[in-house]
Amino acid sequence: MQGHLILSNCLTDEVTRPNIERALKEGDLLWLDLEDSGPETIAVLREVFKLHPLAIEDAQEFSQRPKIEDYDNFVSLVAYGARGLDQPLAEVHAFYAERFLVTVHRDPLPAIGHACTALTRLPTDRRLVALYRLLDALVDSMFPFLATLDDRIDDLQDEIFNSPRPEQLVALFALKRQLVDMRKLVTPQRDMVASMLTRVIPIPGMTAETERYVRDLYDHLIRISDMVDSYRDLLSGSLDAYMSMVSNRLNDQMKQLTIIATVFLPLSFLTGFFGQNFAWLVNRIGSTAAFFGIGIGTEVLAVVGLLALFKKRGWM
């Protein structure tokens, strides 16, 4: 099995079933992290930790909303952490009791490694502290995700104001979809931590001191929720700006075409008038001076007059 096995003295051990059974029997198991939900992992959860069948079923079925459930002798949690900007949030199932903390996840998650490093640097034998380190690392992983998202939105806004293109519209909708998906997960995760804070579901080992740490988690999730809403508004504004820029550019193009058509309108009239094959016109307007004065001169005068009118009215 792949993962981490952290003992109560904050030393690590190889993730094997004999090591897990020995650490659990001796009360030294602080945190067991399993990086897959395959048959071997499910067997360990069922036979070694004696988890409830519903909890084991949840460990096999991912894509669940964040939640917390109370069983007879342990608590089951589902939480999420961020990875890269273009990657979905990673799902983590945690099973917490006074004697152990077990986490199961499928996707590689840097936050797990950060939590393990924090535990080895600040030794503790309390599983609740390990659970806090885990949840805190998952929540804090969302801040760099949102910071990168903010930079991407700023870059898109600059590109839109310089030159709107269809690729930018695709990127806007992709970012908006990511924020919507994140909002669906952040809100229930905030409610989950709130239920821990209000002790709607009893958490083994919860004291007035550890409650402060849970309150810090709740504060971070509120900030993340507010940031998600702010970035959704920014994306909506960027989308409106894109549509406005495209509409303005279309209006400029239509104005240019209208000016060209308006310039050629009197020219078409003049050439059509003098192009009539009446005998009077053919017999009387035939000199070189008439050609340049009336034929060319009137057309030039019409173009100059129209351009002057457009400039005076601010159309050019």
mmCIF file of C-alpha atoms in Angstrom:
data_model
loop_
_atom_site.group_PDB
_atom_site.id
_atom_site.type_symbol
_atom_site.label_atom_id
_atom_site.label_comp_id
_atom_site.label_asym_id
_atom_site.label_seq_id
_atom_site.Cartn_x
_atom_site.Cartn_y
_atom_site.Cartn_z
ATOM 1 C CA MET A 1 0.000 0.000 0.000
ATOM 2 C CA GLN A 2 1.119 3.523 -0.792
ATOM 3 C CA GLY A 3 0.837 6.336 1.745
ATOM 4 C CA HIS A 4 2.138 7.427 5.148
ATOM 5 C CA LEU A 5 2.159 5.725 8.537
ATOM 6 C CA ILE A 6 2.926 8.215 11.309
ATOM 7 C CA LEU A 7 3.333 6.923 14.840
ATOM 8 C CA SER A 8 2.516 8.723 18.073
ATOM 9 C CA ASN A 9 6.156 9.754 18.480
ATOM 10 C CA CYS A 10 5.835 11.362 15.029
ATOM 11 C CA LEU A 11 8.198 8.879 13.433
ATOM 12 C CA THR A 12 7.198 7.276 10.161
ATOM 13 C CA ASP A 13 7.022 3.596 9.342
ATOM 14 C CA GLU A 14 6.474 1.499 6.232
ATOM 15 C CA VAL A 15 2.825 1.173 5.237
ATOM 16 C CA THR A 16 2.277 -2.567 5.600
ATOM 17 C CA ARG A 17 -0.555 -4.432 7.249
ATOM 18 C CA PRO A 18 1.629 -5.962 10.023
ATOM 19 C CA ASN A 19 3.028 -2.532 10.895
ATOM 20 C CA ILE A 20 -0.477 -1.043 10.940
ATOM 21 C CA GLU A 21 -1.839 -3.822 13.173
ATOM 22 C CA ARG A 22 1.100 -3.573 15.577
ATOM 23 C CA ALA A 23 0.874 0.236 15.835
ATOM 24 C CA LEU A 24 -2.886 0.093 16.410
ATOM 25 C CA LYS A 25 -2.573 -2.640 19.039
ATOM 26 C CA GLU A 26 0.148 -0.782 20.937
ATOM 27 C CA GLY A 27 -1.692 2.543 20.706
ATOM 28 C CA ASP A 28 1.121 4.138 18.686
ATOM 29 C CA LEU A 29 -0.828 4.807 15.490
ATOM 30 C CA LEU A 30 -1.212 8.554 15.078
ATOM 31 C CA TRP A 31 -2.151 8.857 11.408
ATOM 32 C CA LEU A 32 -2.440 6.378 8.564
ATOM 33 C CA ASP A 33 -2.730 7.894 5.095
ATOM 34 C CA LEU A 34 -3.657 5.568 2.222
ATOM 35 C CA GLU A 35 -3.268 6.786 -1.360
ATOM 36 C CA ASP A 36 -5.769 4.432 -2.998
ATOM 37 C CA SER A 37 -9.125 2.827 -2.318
ATOM 38 C CA GLY A 38 -8.375 -0.590 -3.743
ATOM 39 C CA PRO A 39 -9.273 -3.998 -2.307
ATOM 40 C CA GLU A 40 -6.256 -4.084 0.025
ATOM 41 C CA THR A 41 -7.148 -0.696 1.496
ATOM 42 C CA ILE A 42 -10.790 -1.681 1.967
ATOM 43 C CA ALA A 43 -9.702 -4.918 3.636
ATOM 44 C CA VAL A 44 -7.585 -2.979 6.138
ATOM 45 C CA LEU A 45 -10.481 -0.635 6.929
ATOM 46 C CA ARG A 46 -12.889 -3.522 7.382
ATOM 47 C CA GLU A 47 -10.725 -6.073 9.187
ATOM 48 C CA VAL A 48 -8.175 -4.009 11.103
ATOM 49 C CA PHE A 49 -10.092 -0.851 12.036
ATOM 50 C CA LYS A 50 -13.552 -2.516 12.114
ATOM 51 C CA LEU A 51 -15.249 0.439 10.427
ATOM 52 C CA HIS A 52 -18.971 0.521 9.842
ATOM 53 C CA PRO A 53 -20.078 -0.905 6.451
ATOM 54 C CA LEU A 54 -21.590 2.448 5.446
ATOM 55 C CA ALA A 55 -18.287 4.193 6.121
ATOM 56 C CA ILE A 56 -16.459 1.569 4.066
ATOM 57 C CA GLU A 57 -18.970 2.060 1.249
ATOM 58 C CA ASP A 58 -18.286 5.811 1.323
ATOM 59 C CA ALA A 59 -14.543 5.131 1.091
ATOM 60 C CA GLN A 60 -15.156 3.288 -2.176
ATOM 61 C CA GLU A 61 -17.476 5.886 -3.707
ATOM 62 C CA PHE A 62 -15.780 9.214 -4.365
ATOM 63 C CA SER A 63 -17.248 12.439 -5.807
ATOM 64 C CA GLN A 64 -19.195 13.079 -2.597
ATOM 65 C CA ARG A 65 -19.981 16.413 -1.001
ATOM 66 C CA PRO A 66 -18.049 17.431 2.139
ATOM 67 C CA LYS A 67 -19.776 16.016 5.179
ATOM 68 C CA ILE A 68 -19.277 14.679 8.690
ATOM 69 C CA GLU A 69 -21.042 11.638 10.115
ATOM 70 C CA ASP A 70 -21.003 10.193 13.608
ATOM 71 C CA TYR A 71 -20.739 6.451 14.169
ATOM 72 C CA ASP A 72 -20.540 4.484 17.407
ATOM 73 C CA ASN A 73 -16.811 4.795 18.028
ATOM 74 C CA PHE A 74 -15.470 7.044 15.260
ATOM 75 C CA VAL A 75 -16.310 10.021 13.059
ATOM 76 C CA SER A 76 -16.255 9.960 9.259
ATOM 77 C CA LEU A 77 -15.391 13.106 7.311
ATOM 78 C CA VAL A 78 -15.143 14.033 3.651
ATOM 79 C CA ALA A 79 -13.024 17.100 2.835
ATOM 80 C CA TYR A 80 -11.414 18.630 -0.240
ATOM 81 C CA GLY A 81 -8.103 20.273 -1.034
ATOM 82 C CA ALA A 82 -6.755 22.104 -4.077
ATOM 83 C CA ARG A 83 -4.059 21.001 -6.488
ATOM 84 C CA GLY A 84 -3.302 22.874 -9.713
ATOM 85 C CA LEU A 85 -5.414 25.605 -11.329
ATOM 86 C CA ASP A 86 -6.677 23.433 -14.174
ATOM 87 C CA GLN A 87 -7.211 20.397 -11.949
ATOM 88 C CA PRO A 88 -10.338 19.569 -9.917
ATOM 89 C CA LEU A 89 -10.232 19.630 -6.135
ATOM 90 C CA ALA A 90 -8.958 16.406 -4.556
ATOM 91 C CA GLU A 91 -11.289 14.429 -2.298
ATOM 92 C CA VAL A 92 -10.105 13.017 1.037
ATOM 93 C CA HIS A 93 -12.046 10.609 3.282
ATOM 94 C CA ALA A 94 -11.011 10.687 6.945
ATOM 95 C CA PHE A 95 -11.942 8.299 9.760
ATOM 96 C CA TYR A 96 -11.139 9.706 13.186
ATOM 97 C CA ALA A 97 -11.303 8.069 16.612
ATOM 98 C CA GLU A 98 -9.463 8.393 19.906
ATOM 99 C CA ARG A 99 -7.100 5.579 18.870
ATOM 100 C CA PHE A 100 -6.461 6.356 15.201
ATOM 101 C CA LEU A 101 -6.798 8.719 12.260
ATOM 102 C CA VAL A 102 -7.091 7.126 8.814
ATOM 103 C CA THR A 103 -7.344 9.023 5.538
ATOM 104 C CA VAL A 104 -8.077 7.632 2.082
ATOM 105 C CA HIS A 105 -7.657 9.512 -1.198
ATOM 106 C CA ARG A 106 -7.047 8.659 -4.847
ATOM 107 C CA ASP A 107 -5.414 11.777 -6.233
ATOM 108 C CA PRO A 108 -1.903 12.885 -5.224
ATOM 109 C CA LEU A 109 -2.299 15.835 -2.904
ATOM 110 C CA PRO A 110 0.616 18.075 -1.788
ATOM 111 C CA ALA A 111 -1.407 19.205 1.249
ATOM 112 C CA ILE A 112 -1.086 15.693 2.735
ATOM 113 C CA GLY A 113 2.689 15.929 2.562
ATOM 114 C CA HIS A 114 2.621 19.384 4.142
ATOM 115 C CA ALA A 115 0.493 18.091 7.019
ATOM 116 C CA CYS A 116 2.873 15.163 7.561
ATOM 117 C CA THR A 117 5.836 17.536 7.596
ATOM 118 C CA ALA A 118 4.088 19.786 10.126
ATOM 119 C CA LEU A 119 3.474 16.804 12.425
ATOM 120 C CA THR A 120 7.088 15.643 12.292
ATOM 121 C CA ARG A 121 8.328 19.169 13.071
ATOM 122 C CA LEU A 122 5.844 19.709 15.912
ATOM 123 C CA PRO A 123 5.546 16.316 17.628
ATOM 124 C CA THR A 124 2.236 15.357 19.233
ATOM 125 C CA ASP A 125 0.503 12.200 20.341
ATOM 126 C CA ARG A 126 -3.033 13.582 19.952
ATOM 127 C CA ARG A 127 -5.028 12.376 16.950
ATOM 128 C CA LEU A 128 -7.205 15.479 17.038
ATOM 129 C CA VAL A 129 -4.113 17.617 16.387
ATOM 130 C CA ALA A 130 -3.302 15.388 13.423
ATOM 131 C CA LEU A 131 -6.865 15.823 12.152
ATOM 132 C CA TYR A 132 -6.524 19.588 12.508
ATOM 133 C CA ARG A 133 -3.206 19.562 10.630
ATOM 134 C CA LEU A 134 -4.863 17.597 7.841
ATOM 135 C CA LEU A 135 -7.906 19.879 7.533
ATOM 136 C CA ASP A 136 -5.768 22.993 7.879
ATOM 137 C CA ALA A 137 -3.452 21.853 5.070
ATOM 138 C CA LEU A 138 -6.445 21.057 2.835
ATOM 139 C CA VAL A 139 -8.033 24.450 3.472
ATOM 140 C CA ASP A 140 -4.787 26.401 3.106
ATOM 141 C CA SER A 141 -4.087 24.693 -0.239
ATOM 142 C CA MET A 142 -7.030 26.643 -1.676
ATOM 143 C CA PHE A 143 -5.392 30.043 -1.108
ATOM 144 C CA PRO A 144 -2.573 29.549 -3.693
ATOM 145 C CA PHE A 145 -5.204 28.108 -6.044
ATOM 146 C CA LEU A 146 -7.301 31.265 -5.724
ATOM 147 C CA ALA A 147 -4.229 33.527 -5.988
ATOM 148 C CA THR A 148 -3.284 31.875 -9.287
ATOM 149 C CA LEU A 149 -6.884 32.199 -10.411
ATOM 150 C CA ASP A 150 -6.814 35.904 -9.580
ATOM 151 C CA ASP A 151 -3.681 36.387 -11.700
ATOM 152 C CA ARG A 152 -5.303 34.504 -14.587
ATOM 153 C CA ILE A 153 -8.385 36.737 -14.398
ATOM 154 C CA ASP A 154 -6.219 39.886 -14.402
ATOM 155 C CA ASP A 155 -4.290 38.659 -17.451
ATOM 156 C CA LEU A 156 -7.517 37.857 -19.284
ATOM 157 C CA GLN A 157 -8.933 41.280 -18.501
ATOM 158 C CA ASP A 158 -5.810 42.981 -19.897
ATOM 159 C CA GLU A 159 -5.974 40.849 -23.039
ATOM 160 C CA ILE A 160 -9.672 41.589 -23.487
ATOM 161 C CA PHE A 161 -9.152 45.344 -23.315
ATOM 162 C CA ASN A 162 -6.256 45.121 -25.765
ATOM 163 C CA SER A 163 -7.800 42.760 -28.305
ATOM 164 C CA PRO A 164 -10.844 40.564 -27.562
ATOM 165 C CA ARG A 165 -10.638 37.099 -29.137
ATOM 166 C CA PRO A 166 -12.841 33.977 -29.006
ATOM 167 C CA GLU A 167 -10.166 32.041 -27.074
ATOM 168 C CA GLN A 168 -10.542 34.478 -24.188
ATOM 169 C CA LEU A 169 -14.270 33.764 -24.010
ATOM 170 C CA VAL A 170 -13.530 30.035 -23.786
ATOM 171 C CA ALA A 171 -11.024 30.680 -20.969
ATOM 172 C CA LEU A 172 -13.545 32.844 -19.091
ATOM 173 C CA PHE A 173 -16.186 30.140 -19.175
ATOM 174 C CA ALA A 174 -13.640 27.501 -18.101
ATOM 175 C CA LEU A 175 -12.592 29.594 -15.085
ATOM 176 C CA LYS A 176 -16.206 30.293 -14.222
ATOM 177 C CA ARG A 177 -16.974 26.578 -14.306
ATOM 178 C CA GLN A 178 -14.058 25.926 -11.959
ATOM 179 C CA LEU A 179 -15.344 28.532 -9.529
ATOM 180 C CA VAL A 180 -18.846 27.088 -9.623
ATOM 181 C CA ASP A 181 -17.475 23.612 -8.882
ATOM 182 C CA MET A 182 -15.352 25.023 -6.067
ATOM 183 C CA ARG A 183 -18.321 26.894 -4.618
ATOM 184 C CA LYS A 184 -20.316 23.652 -4.490
ATOM 185 C CA LEU A 185 -17.594 22.117 -2.321
ATOM 186 C CA VAL A 186 -16.434 25.045 -0.178
ATOM 187 C CA THR A 187 -19.886 25.861 1.201
ATOM 188 C CA PRO A 188 -20.670 22.350 2.570
ATOM 189 C CA GLN A 189 -17.091 22.065 3.856
ATOM 190 C CA ARG A 190 -17.609 25.313 5.757
ATOM 191 C CA ASP A 191 -20.868 23.926 7.168
ATOM 192 C CA MET A 192 -19.060 20.727 8.143
ATOM 193 C CA VAL A 193 -16.475 22.653 10.173
ATOM 194 C CA ALA A 194 -19.281 24.736 11.685
ATOM 195 C CA SER A 195 -20.970 21.547 12.902
ATOM 196 C CA MET A 196 -17.667 20.532 14.495
ATOM 197 C CA LEU A 197 -17.386 23.928 16.125
ATOM 198 C CA THR A 198 -20.912 23.906 17.532
ATOM 199 C CA ARG A 199 -20.472 20.239 18.552
ATOM 200 C CA VAL A 200 -23.609 19.154 16.760
ATOM 201 C CA ILE A 201 -21.598 16.013 16.112
ATOM 202 C CA PRO A 202 -19.385 15.118 19.101
ATOM 203 C CA ILE A 203 -15.690 15.009 18.237
ATOM 204 C CA PRO A 204 -13.565 12.791 20.512
ATOM 205 C CA GLY A 205 -10.962 14.833 22.358
ATOM 206 C CA MET A 206 -12.520 18.231 21.622
ATOM 207 C CA THR A 207 -11.666 20.765 24.340
ATOM 208 C CA ALA A 208 -11.847 24.527 24.726
ATOM 209 C CA GLU A 209 -8.228 24.746 23.527
ATOM 210 C CA THR A 210 -8.695 22.633 20.407
ATOM 211 C CA GLU A 211 -11.926 24.491 19.659
ATOM 212 C CA ARG A 212 -9.824 27.568 18.898
ATOM 213 C CA TYR A 213 -8.084 25.676 16.108
ATOM 214 C CA VAL A 214 -11.406 24.580 14.632
ATOM 215 C CA ARG A 215 -12.601 28.176 14.789
ATOM 216 C CA ASP A 216 -9.497 29.164 12.813
ATOM 217 C CA LEU A 217 -10.450 26.597 10.145
ATOM 218 C CA TYR A 218 -13.949 28.035 9.985
ATOM 219 C CA ASP A 219 -12.566 31.554 9.570
ATOM 220 C CA HIS A 220 -10.358 30.437 6.675
ATOM 221 C CA LEU A 221 -13.280 28.748 4.945
ATOM 222 C CA ILE A 222 -15.385 31.892 5.279
ATOM 223 C CA ARG A 223 -12.583 33.871 3.631
ATOM 224 C CA ILE A 224 -12.317 31.326 0.839
ATOM 225 C CA SER A 225 -16.084 31.402 0.294
ATOM 226 C CA ASP A 226 -16.019 35.214 0.077
ATOM 227 C CA MET A 227 -13.078 35.103 -2.345
ATOM 228 C CA VAL A 228 -14.899 32.623 -4.576
ATOM 229 C CA ASP A 229 -17.916 34.921 -4.706
ATOM 230 C CA SER A 230 -15.683 37.922 -5.474
ATOM 231 C CA TYR A 231 -13.925 36.118 -8.298
ATOM 232 C CA ARG A 232 -17.253 35.008 -9.732
ATOM 233 C CA ASP A 233 -18.263 38.670 -9.849
ATOM 234 C CA LEU A 234 -14.926 39.524 -11.491
ATOM 235 C CA LEU A 235 -15.484 36.868 -14.138
ATOM 236 C CA SER A 236 -19.005 38.130 -14.782
ATOM 237 C CA GLY A 237 -17.595 41.638 -15.165
ATOM 238 C CA SER A 238 -14.889 40.337 -17.493
ATOM 239 C CA LEU A 239 -17.535 38.599 -19.586
ATOM 240 C CA ASP A 240 -19.540 41.822 -19.808
ATOM 241 C CA ALA A 241 -16.376 43.700 -20.766
ATOM 242 C CA TYR A 242 -15.639 41.149 -23.491
ATOM 243 C CA MET A 243 -19.138 41.495 -24.931
ATOM 244 C CA SER A 244 -18.893 45.303 -24.764
ATOM 245 C CA MET A 245 -15.514 45.328 -26.500
ATOM 246 C CA VAL A 246 -16.777 43.014 -29.252
ATOM 247 C CA SER A 247 -19.907 45.124 -29.649
ATOM 248 C CA ASN A 248 -17.879 48.345 -29.803
ATOM 249 C CA ARG A 249 -15.540 46.869 -32.386
ATOM 250 C CA LEU A 250 -18.527 45.734 -34.437
ATOM 251 C CA ASN A 251 -20.001 49.235 -34.202
ATOM 252 C CA ASP A 252 -16.714 50.742 -35.397
ATOM 253 C CA GLN A 253 -16.641 48.373 -38.347
ATOM 254 C CA MET A 254 -20.252 49.155 -39.202
ATOM 255 C CA LYS A 255 -19.495 52.869 -38.978
ATOM 256 C CA GLN A 256 -16.545 52.500 -41.329
ATOM 257 C CA LEU A 257 -18.637 50.557 -43.823
ATOM 258 C CA THR A 258 -21.421 53.140 -43.545
ATOM 259 C CA ILE A 259 -18.971 55.979 -44.234
ATOM 260 C CA ILE A 260 -17.625 54.163 -47.305
ATOM 261 C CA ALA A 261 -21.138 53.510 -48.588
ATOM 262 C CA THR A 262 -22.138 57.131 -47.941
ATOM 263 C CA VAL A 263 -19.081 58.415 -49.825
ATOM 264 C CA PHE A 264 -19.910 56.299 -52.850
ATOM 265 C CA LEU A 265 -23.582 57.273 -52.836
ATOM 266 C CA PRO A 266 -23.180 60.727 -54.494
ATOM 267 C CA LEU A 267 -20.502 59.299 -56.783
ATOM 268 C CA SER A 268 -22.929 56.672 -57.996
ATOM 269 C CA PHE A 269 -25.571 59.364 -58.488
ATOM 270 C CA LEU A 270 -23.260 61.627 -60.495
ATOM 271 C CA THR A 271 -21.907 58.881 -62.716
ATOM 272 C CA GLY A 272 -25.415 57.598 -63.256
ATOM 273 C CA PHE A 273 -26.758 61.059 -64.121
ATOM 274 C CA PHE A 274 -24.044 61.936 -66.591
ATOM 275 C CA GLY A 275 -24.074 58.437 -67.977
ATOM 276 C CA GLN A 276 -27.547 58.954 -69.476
ATOM 277 C CA ASN A 277 -27.407 58.816 -73.255
ATOM 278 C CA PHE A 278 -29.566 61.873 -73.936
ATOM 279 C CA ALA A 279 -28.665 63.806 -77.092
ATOM 280 C CA TRP A 280 -28.524 67.102 -75.236
ATOM 281 C CA LEU A 281 -25.862 65.801 -72.818
ATOM 282 C CA VAL A 282 -23.887 64.018 -75.516
ATOM 283 C CA ASN A 283 -23.872 67.027 -77.884
ATOM 284 C CA ARG A 284 -23.114 69.777 -75.295
ATOM 285 C CA ILE A 285 -20.825 68.188 -72.722
ATOM 286 C CA GLY A 286 -17.944 66.801 -74.675
ATOM 287 C CA SER A 287 -14.898 69.065 -74.135
ATOM 288 C CA THR A 288 -11.845 68.278 -72.036
ATOM 289 C CA ALA A 289 -12.637 71.121 -69.639
ATOM 290 C CA ALA A 290 -16.177 69.799 -69.106
ATOM 291 C CA PHE A 291 -14.826 66.314 -68.444
ATOM 292 C CA PHE A 292 -12.384 67.490 -65.749
ATOM 293 C CA GLY A 293 -14.603 70.239 -64.384
ATOM 294 C CA ILE A 294 -17.969 68.547 -64.302
ATOM 295 C CA GLY A 295 -17.134 64.858 -64.531
ATOM 296 C CA ILE A 296 -14.144 64.726 -62.171
ATOM 297 C CA GLY A 297 -14.619 67.986 -60.277
ATOM 298 C CA THR A 298 -18.128 67.272 -59.020
ATOM 299 C CA GLU A 299 -17.106 63.859 -57.745
ATOM 300 C CA VAL A 300 -14.047 65.240 -55.938
ATOM 301 C CA LEU A 301 -16.144 68.063 -54.510
ATOM 302 C CA ALA A 302 -18.754 65.572 -53.279
ATOM 303 C CA VAL A 303 -16.110 63.404 -51.567
ATOM 304 C CA VAL A 304 -14.397 66.416 -49.937
ATOM 305 C CA GLY A 305 -17.712 67.831 -48.765
ATOM 306 C CA LEU A 306 -18.794 64.544 -47.210
ATOM 307 C CA LEU A 307 -15.465 64.024 -45.461
ATOM 308 C CA ALA A 308 -15.621 67.536 -44.036
ATOM 309 C CA LEU A 309 -19.161 66.895 -42.807
ATOM 310 C CA PHE A 310 -18.123 63.611 -41.146
ATOM 311 C CA LYS A 311 -15.187 65.245 -39.425
ATOM 312 C CA LYS A 312 -17.289 68.164 -38.205
ATOM 313 C CA ARG A 313 -19.836 65.811 -36.638
ATOM 314 C CA GLY A 314 -17.130 63.630 -35.053
ATOM 315 C CA TRP A 315 -17.821 60.539 -37.123
ATOM 316 C CA MET A 316 -14.170 60.241 -38.135
#
